[in-house]
Tab-separated table of C-alpha atoms and ligand atoms in Angstrom:
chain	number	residue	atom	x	y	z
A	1051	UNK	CA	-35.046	30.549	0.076
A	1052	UNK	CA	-31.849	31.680	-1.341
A	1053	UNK	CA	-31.173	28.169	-1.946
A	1054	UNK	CA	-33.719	27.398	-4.677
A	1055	UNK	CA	-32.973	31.270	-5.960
A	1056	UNK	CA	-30.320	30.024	-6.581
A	1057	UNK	CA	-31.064	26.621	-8.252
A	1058	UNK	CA	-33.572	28.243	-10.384
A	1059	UNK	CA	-30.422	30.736	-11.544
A	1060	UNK	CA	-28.457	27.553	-12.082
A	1061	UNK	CA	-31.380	26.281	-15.100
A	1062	UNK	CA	-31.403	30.199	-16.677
A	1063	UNK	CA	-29.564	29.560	-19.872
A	1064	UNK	CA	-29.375	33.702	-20.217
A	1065	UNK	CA	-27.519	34.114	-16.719
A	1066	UNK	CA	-25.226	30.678	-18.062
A	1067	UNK	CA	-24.094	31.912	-20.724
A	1068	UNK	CA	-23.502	35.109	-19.696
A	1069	UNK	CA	-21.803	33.678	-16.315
A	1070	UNK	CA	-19.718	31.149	-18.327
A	1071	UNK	CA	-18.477	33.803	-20.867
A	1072	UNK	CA	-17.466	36.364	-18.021
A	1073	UNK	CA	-13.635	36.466	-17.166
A	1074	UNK	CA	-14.943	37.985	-13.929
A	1075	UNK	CA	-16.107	35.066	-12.446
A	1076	UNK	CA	-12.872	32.478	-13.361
A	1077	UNK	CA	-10.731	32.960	-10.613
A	1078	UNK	CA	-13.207	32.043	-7.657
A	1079	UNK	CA	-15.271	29.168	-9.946
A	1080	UNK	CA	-11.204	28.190	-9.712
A	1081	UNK	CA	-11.748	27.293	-6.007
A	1082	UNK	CA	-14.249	24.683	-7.253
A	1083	UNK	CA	-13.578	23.822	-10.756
A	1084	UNK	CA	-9.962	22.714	-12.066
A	1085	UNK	CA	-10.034	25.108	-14.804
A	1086	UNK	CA	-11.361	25.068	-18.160
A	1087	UNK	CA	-9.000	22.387	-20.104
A	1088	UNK	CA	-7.774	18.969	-19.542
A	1089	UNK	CA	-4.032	19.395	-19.316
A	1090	UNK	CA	-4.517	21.802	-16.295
A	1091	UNK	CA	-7.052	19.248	-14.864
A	1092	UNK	CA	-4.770	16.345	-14.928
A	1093	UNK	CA	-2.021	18.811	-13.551
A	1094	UNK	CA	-4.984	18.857	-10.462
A	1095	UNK	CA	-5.522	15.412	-10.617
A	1096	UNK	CA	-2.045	14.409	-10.192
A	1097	UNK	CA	-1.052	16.590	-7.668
A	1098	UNK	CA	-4.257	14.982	-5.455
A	1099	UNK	CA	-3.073	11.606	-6.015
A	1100	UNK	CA	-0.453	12.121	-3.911
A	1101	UNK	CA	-2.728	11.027	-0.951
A	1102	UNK	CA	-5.761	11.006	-2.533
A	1103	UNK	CA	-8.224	9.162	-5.328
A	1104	UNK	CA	-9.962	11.148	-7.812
A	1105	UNK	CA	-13.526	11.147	-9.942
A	1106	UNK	CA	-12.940	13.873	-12.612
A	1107	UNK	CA	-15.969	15.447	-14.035
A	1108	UNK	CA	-16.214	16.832	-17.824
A	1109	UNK	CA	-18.511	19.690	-16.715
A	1110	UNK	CA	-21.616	19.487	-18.633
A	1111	UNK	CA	-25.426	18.937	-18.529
A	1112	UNK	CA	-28.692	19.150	-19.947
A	1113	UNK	CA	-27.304	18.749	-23.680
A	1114	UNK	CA	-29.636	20.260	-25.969
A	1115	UNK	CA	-28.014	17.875	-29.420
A	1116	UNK	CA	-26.810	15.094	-30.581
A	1117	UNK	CA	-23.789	16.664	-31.677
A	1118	UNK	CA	-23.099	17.904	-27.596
A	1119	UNK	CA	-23.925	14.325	-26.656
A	1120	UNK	CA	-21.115	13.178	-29.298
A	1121	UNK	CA	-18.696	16.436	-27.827
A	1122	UNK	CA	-19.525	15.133	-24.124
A	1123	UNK	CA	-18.673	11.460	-25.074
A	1124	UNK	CA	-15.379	12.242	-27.099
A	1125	UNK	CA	-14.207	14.590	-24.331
A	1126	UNK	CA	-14.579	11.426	-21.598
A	1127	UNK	CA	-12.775	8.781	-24.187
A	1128	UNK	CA	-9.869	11.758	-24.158
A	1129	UNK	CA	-9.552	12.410	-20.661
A	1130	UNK	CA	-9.817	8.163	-19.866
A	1131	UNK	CA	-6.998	7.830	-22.463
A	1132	UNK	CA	-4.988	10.330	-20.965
A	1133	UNK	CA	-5.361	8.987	-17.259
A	1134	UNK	CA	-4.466	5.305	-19.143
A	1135	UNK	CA	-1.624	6.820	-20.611
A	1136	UNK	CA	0.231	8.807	-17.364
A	1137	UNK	CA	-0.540	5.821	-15.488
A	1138	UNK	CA	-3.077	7.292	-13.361
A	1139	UNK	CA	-5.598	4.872	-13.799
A	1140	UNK	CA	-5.126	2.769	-10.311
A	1141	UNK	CA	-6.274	6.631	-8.718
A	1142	UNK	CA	-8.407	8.129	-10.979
A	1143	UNK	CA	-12.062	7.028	-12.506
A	1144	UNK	CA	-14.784	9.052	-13.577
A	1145	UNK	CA	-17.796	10.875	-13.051
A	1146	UNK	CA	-20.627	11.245	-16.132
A	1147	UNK	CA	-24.028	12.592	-16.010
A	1148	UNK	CA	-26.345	11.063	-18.391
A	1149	UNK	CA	-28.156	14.509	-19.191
A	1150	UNK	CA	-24.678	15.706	-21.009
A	1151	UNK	CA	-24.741	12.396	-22.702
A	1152	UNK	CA	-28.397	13.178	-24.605
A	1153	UNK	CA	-30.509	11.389	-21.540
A	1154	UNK	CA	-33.499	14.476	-21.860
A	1155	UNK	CA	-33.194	14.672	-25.853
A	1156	UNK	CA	-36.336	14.049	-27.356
A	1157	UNK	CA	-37.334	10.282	-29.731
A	1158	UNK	CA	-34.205	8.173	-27.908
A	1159	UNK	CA	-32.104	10.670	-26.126
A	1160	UNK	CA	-32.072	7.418	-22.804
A	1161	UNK	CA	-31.076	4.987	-25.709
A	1162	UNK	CA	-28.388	7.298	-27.246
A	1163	UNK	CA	-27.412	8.690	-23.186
A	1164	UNK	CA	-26.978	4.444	-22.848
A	1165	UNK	CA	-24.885	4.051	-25.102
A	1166	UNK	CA	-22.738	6.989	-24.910
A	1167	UNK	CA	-22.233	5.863	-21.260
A	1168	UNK	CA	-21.107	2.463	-21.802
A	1169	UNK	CA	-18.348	3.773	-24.773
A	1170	UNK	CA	-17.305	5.561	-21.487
A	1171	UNK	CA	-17.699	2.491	-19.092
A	1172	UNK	CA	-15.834	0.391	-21.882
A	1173	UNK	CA	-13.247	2.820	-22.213
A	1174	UNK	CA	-12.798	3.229	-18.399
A	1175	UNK	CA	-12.389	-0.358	-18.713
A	1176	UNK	CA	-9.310	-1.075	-20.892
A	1177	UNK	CA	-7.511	1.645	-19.519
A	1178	UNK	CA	-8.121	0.257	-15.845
A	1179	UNK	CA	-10.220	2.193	-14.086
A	1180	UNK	CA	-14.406	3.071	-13.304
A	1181	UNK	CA	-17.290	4.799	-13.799
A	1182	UNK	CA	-19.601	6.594	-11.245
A	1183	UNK	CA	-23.203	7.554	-12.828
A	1184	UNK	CA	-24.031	11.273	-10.978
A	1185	UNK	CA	-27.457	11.506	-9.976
A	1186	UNK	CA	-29.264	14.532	-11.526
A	1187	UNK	CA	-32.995	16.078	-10.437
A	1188	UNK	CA	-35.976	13.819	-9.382
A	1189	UNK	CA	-37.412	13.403	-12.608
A	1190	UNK	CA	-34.579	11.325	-13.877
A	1191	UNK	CA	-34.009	8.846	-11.080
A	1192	UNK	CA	-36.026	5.616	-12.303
A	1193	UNK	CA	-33.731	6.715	-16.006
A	1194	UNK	CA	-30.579	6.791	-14.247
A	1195	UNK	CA	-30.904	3.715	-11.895
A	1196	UNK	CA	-31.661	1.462	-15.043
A	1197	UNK	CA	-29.401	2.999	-16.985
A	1198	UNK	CA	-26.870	1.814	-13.868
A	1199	UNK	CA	-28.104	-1.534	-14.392
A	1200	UNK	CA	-27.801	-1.953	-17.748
A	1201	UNK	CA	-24.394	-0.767	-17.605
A	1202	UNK	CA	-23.703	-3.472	-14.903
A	1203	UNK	CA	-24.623	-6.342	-16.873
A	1204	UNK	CA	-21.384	-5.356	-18.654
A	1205	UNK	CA	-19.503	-3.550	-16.480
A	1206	UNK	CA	-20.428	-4.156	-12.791
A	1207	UNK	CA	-17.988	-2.254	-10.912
A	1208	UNK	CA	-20.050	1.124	-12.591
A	1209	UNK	CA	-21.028	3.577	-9.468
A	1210	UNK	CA	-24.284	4.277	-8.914
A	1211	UNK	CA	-25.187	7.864	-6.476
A	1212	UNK	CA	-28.110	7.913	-4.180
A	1213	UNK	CA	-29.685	11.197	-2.565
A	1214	UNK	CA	-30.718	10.767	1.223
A	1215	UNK	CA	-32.781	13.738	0.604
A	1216	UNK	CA	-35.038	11.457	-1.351
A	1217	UNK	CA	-37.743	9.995	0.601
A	1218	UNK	CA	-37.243	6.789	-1.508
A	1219	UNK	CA	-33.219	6.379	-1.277
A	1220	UNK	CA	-33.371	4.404	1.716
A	1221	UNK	CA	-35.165	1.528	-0.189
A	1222	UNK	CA	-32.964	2.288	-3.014
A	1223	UNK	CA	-30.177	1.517	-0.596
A	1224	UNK	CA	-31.332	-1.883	0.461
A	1225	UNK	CA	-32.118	-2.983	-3.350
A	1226	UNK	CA	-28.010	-1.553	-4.532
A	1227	UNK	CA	-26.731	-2.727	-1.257
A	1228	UNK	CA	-25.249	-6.296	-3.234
A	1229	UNK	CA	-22.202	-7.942	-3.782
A	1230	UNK	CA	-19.406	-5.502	-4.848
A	1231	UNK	CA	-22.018	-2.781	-5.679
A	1232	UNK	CA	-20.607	0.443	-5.678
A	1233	UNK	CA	-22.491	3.606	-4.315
A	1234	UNK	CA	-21.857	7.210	-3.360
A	1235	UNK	CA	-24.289	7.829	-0.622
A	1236	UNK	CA	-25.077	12.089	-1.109
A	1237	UNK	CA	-27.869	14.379	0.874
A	1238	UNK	CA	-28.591	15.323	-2.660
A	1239	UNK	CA	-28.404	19.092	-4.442
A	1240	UNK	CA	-30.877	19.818	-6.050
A	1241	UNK	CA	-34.126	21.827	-5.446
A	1242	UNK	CA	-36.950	19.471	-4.676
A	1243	UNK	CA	-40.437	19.271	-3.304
A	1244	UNK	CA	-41.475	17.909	-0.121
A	1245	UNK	CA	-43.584	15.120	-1.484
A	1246	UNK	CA	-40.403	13.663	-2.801
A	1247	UNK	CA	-38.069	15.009	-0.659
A	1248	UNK	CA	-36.807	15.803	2.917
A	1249	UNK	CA	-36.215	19.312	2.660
A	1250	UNK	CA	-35.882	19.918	6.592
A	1251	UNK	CA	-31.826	19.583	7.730
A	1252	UNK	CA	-32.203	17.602	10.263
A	1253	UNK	CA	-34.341	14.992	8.459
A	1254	UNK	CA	-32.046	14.910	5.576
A	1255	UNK	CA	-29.143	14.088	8.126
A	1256	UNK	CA	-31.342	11.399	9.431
A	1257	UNK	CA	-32.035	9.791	6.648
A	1258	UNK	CA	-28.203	9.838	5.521
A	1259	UNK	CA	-27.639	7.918	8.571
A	1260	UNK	CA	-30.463	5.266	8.277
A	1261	UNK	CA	-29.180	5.156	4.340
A	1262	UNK	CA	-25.696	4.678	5.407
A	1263	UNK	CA	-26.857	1.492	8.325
A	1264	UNK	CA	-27.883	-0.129	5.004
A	1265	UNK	CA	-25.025	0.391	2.816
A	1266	UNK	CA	-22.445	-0.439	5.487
A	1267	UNK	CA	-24.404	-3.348	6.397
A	1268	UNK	CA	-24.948	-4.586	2.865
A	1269	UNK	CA	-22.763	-6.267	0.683
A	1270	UNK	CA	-21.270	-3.235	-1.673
A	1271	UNK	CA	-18.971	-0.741	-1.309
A	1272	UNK	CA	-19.894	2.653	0.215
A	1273	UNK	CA	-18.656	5.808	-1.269
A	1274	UNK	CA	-19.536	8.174	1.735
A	1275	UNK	CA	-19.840	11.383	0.255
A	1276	UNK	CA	-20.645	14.305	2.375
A	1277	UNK	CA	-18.193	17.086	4.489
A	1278	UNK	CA	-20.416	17.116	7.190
A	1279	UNK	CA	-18.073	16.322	10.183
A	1280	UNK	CA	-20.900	14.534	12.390
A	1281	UNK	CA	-21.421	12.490	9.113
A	1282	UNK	CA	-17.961	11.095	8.862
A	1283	UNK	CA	-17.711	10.437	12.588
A	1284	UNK	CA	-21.052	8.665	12.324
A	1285	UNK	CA	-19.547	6.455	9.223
A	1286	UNK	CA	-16.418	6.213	11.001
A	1287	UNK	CA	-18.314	4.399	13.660
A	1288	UNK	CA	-20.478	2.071	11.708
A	1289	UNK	CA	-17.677	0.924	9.448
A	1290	UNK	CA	-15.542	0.097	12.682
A	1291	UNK	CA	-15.654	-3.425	11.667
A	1292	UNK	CA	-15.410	-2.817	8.188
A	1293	UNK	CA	-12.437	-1.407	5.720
A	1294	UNK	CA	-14.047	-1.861	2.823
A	1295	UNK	CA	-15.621	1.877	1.876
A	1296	UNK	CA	-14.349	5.598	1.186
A	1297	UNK	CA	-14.792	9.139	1.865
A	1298	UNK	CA	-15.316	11.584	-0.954
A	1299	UNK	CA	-15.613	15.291	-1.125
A	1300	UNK	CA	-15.471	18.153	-3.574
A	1301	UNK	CA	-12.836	19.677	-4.905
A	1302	UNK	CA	-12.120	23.047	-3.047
A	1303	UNK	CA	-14.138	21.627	0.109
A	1304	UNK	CA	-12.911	21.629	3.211
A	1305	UNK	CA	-9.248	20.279	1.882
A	1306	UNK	CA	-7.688	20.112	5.195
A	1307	UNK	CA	-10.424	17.716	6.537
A	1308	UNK	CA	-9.518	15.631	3.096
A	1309	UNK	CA	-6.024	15.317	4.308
A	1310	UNK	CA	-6.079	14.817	7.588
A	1311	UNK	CA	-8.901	11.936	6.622
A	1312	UNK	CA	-6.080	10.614	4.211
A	1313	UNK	CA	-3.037	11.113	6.774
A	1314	UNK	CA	-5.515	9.324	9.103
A	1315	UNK	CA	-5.634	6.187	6.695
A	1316	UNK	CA	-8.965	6.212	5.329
A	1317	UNK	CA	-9.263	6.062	1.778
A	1318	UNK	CA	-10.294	9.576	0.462
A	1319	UNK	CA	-11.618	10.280	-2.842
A	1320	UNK	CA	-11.683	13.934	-4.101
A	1321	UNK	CA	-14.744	14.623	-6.869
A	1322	UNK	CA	-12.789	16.759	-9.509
A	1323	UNK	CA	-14.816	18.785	-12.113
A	1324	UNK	CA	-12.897	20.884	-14.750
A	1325	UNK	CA	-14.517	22.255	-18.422
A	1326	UNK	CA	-16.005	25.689	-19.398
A	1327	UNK	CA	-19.747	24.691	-18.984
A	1328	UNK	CA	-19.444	24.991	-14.894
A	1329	UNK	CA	-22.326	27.183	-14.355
A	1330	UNK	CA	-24.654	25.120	-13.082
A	1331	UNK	CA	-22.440	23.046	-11.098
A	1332	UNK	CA	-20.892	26.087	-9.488
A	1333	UNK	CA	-24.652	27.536	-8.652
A	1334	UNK	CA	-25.136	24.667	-6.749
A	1335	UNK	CA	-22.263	24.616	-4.770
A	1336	UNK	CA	-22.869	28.440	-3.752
A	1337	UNK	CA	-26.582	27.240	-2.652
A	1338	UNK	CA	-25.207	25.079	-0.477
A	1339	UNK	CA	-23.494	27.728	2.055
A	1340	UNK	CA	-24.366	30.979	1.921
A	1341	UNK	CA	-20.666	32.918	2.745
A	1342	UNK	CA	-19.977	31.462	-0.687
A	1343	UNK	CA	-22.308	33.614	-1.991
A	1344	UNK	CA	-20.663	36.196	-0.104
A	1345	UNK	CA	-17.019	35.374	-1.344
A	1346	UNK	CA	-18.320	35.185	-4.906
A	1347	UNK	CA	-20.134	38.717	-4.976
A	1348	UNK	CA	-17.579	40.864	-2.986
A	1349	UNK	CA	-14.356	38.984	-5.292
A	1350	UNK	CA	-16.864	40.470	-8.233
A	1351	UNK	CA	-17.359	43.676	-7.228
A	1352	UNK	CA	-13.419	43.903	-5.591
A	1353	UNK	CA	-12.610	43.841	-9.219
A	1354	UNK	CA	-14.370	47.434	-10.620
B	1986	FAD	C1	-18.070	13.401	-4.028
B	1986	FAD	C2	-19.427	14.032	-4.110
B	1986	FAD	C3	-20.248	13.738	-5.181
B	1986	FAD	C4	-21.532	14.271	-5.252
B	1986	FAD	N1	-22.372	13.886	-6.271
B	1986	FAD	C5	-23.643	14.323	-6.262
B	1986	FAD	C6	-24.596	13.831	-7.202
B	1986	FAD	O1	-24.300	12.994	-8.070
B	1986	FAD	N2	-25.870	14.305	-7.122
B	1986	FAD	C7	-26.257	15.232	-6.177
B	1986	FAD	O2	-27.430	15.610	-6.133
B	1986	FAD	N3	-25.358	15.731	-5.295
B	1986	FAD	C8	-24.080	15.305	-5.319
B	1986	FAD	N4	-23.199	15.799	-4.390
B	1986	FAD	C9	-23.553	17.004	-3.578
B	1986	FAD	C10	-24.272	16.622	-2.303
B	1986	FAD	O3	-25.537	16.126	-2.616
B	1986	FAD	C11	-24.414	17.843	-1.369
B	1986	FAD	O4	-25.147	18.840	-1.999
B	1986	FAD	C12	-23.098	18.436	-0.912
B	1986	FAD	O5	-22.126	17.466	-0.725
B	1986	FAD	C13	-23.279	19.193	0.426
B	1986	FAD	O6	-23.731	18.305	1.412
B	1986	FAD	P1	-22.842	17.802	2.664
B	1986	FAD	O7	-23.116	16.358	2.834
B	1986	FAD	O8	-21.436	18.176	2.488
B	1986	FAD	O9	-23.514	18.498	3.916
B	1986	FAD	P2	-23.810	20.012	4.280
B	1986	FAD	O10	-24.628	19.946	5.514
B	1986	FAD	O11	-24.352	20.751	3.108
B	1986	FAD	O12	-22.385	20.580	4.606
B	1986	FAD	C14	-21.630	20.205	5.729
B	1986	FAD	C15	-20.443	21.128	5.861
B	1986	FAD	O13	-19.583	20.933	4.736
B	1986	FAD	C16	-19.094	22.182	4.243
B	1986	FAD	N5	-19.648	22.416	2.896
B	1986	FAD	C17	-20.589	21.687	2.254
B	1986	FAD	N6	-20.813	22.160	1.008
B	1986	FAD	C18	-19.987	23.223	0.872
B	1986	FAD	C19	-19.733	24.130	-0.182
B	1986	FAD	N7	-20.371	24.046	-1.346
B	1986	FAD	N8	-18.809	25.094	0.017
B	1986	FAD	C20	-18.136	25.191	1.171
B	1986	FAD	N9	-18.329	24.364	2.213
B	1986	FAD	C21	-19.246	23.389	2.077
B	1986	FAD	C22	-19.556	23.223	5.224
B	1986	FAD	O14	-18.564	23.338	6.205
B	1986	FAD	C23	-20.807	22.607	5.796
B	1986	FAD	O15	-21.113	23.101	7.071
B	1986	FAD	C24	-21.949	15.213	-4.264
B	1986	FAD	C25	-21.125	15.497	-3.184
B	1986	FAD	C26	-19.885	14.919	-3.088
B	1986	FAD	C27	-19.045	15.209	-1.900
């Protein structure tokens, strides 16, 4: 209940703006954002690296022009030049969403999203590193898997995401579970109905297990992305026999367990978003426990 209150907050563009322009709020979207520019992101990004891998996020989605498309692209090409440039690119890749690239603008926008997101891919490329494609609500899953398809023909290390959450993803799983295909296996955060989606817990934990048997038995590489500590044990068992996958979590999510994982010799990867947009992104990640919600209103209200 507070959960989709909350996701329907997250699409308000009033309550965005008004969030996003509020010096208020900074300091505790901080825990989960890497601030608002690129040179304090990086700072983020490097200090992680010390035992970690990266996918930094330009926060940003549902771009309502061409011209935010263009800003959205420029802003990757920038960052990926920057990670190329203080050798960062053997630890750090990327993470785009196709809706800040022009995917829901209207007479092309999946054309123009396309091709915004293989300047990226190409980019990631010379500089040495990858691209993960986010997965965004239901409606643009068939968009974003061929989208990840097309970008493979060129670039085939690109990251797809899958949502166990889906009823679908598990046959998803089997079809992306080939040679060297790379996918982050999620439960999926977004507020969906139940003739698309799991929306019971423990179902959704199922299904992320059935979804993981595939990927780990597949061909690709699993990008096991979920804190949930009976999760990671579970992977930790089925990949027994394998070495060939990682962990990822958010930034500002359980850290400790992202260390110890690290310390413990698995290969961790930390998902990194910085930018001003992160309004959404943070909505979602307060839906997701509820004593964030608390933390976030009493830090407000601490303040008058
Ligand atoms: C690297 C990465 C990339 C992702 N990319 C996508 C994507 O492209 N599309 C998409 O739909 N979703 C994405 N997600 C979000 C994901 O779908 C879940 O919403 C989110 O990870 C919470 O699920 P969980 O597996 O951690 O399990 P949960 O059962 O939600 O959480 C397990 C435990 O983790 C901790 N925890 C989880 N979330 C939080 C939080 N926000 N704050 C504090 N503690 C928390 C709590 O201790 C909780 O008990 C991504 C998640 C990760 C880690």
């Amino acid at each position: 209940m507070l959960r989709s209150a909350l996701l329907s907050a997250a699409r308000s563009p009033g309550l965005r703006s008004a969030a996003e322009h509020s010096a208020l709020a900074r300091p505790v979207v901080d825990r989960f954002v890497a601030g608002a520019d690129l040179d304090r992101a990086l700072a983020v990004a490097r200090q992680l690296t010390a035992d970690r891998f990266v996918s930094m996020d330009h926060l940003g989605e549902n771009t309502t022009s061409r011209a935010q498309a263009e800003d959205a692209t420029s802003a990757y090409l920038s960052l990926l030049d920057r990670v190329g440039a203080e050798g960062m690119a053997d630890r750090v890749e990327v993470s785009i969403k196709l809706s800040a690239l022009g995917a829901a603008l209207p007479n092309g926008g999946a054309e123009l999203a396309t091709d915004n997101a293989a300047s990226i891919c190409a980019r990631a490329a010379s500089v040495g590193t990858t691209v993960t494609v986010d997965m965004e609500d239901r409606t643009t899953t068939d968009a974003t898997l061929e989208t990840v398809r097309a970008l493979r023909r060129d670039f085939p290390d690109t990251g797809a995401v899958l949502q166990a959450y889906l009823r679908r993803t598990e046959a998803d799983c089997a079809e992306l579970a080939g040679p060297g295909s790379r996918v982050r296996l999620c439960k999926g955060a977004y507020d969906e109905p139940s003739s698309v989606a799991y929306r019971d817990r423990a179902e959704v934990d199922a299904s992320y297990r059935r979804c993981l048997r595939v990927l780990m038995n597949g061909q690709g590489y699993p990008m096991v992305a979920t804190h949930d500590p009976a999760l990671i044990t579970y992977a930790e068992e089925l990949a027994a026999a394998r070495g060939n996958f990682e962990f990822q979590m958010l930034y500002g999510v359980r850290p400790r367990a992202q260390r110890a994982l690290a310390q413990a010799g698995r290969r961790v990867r930390v998902y990194l978003p910085y930018g001003s947009a992160w309004f959404p992104y943070f909505m979602r990640r307060l839906g997701e426990r509820p004593a964030n919600m608390m933390f976030f209103l009493r830090s407000l209200t601490s303040r008058h």
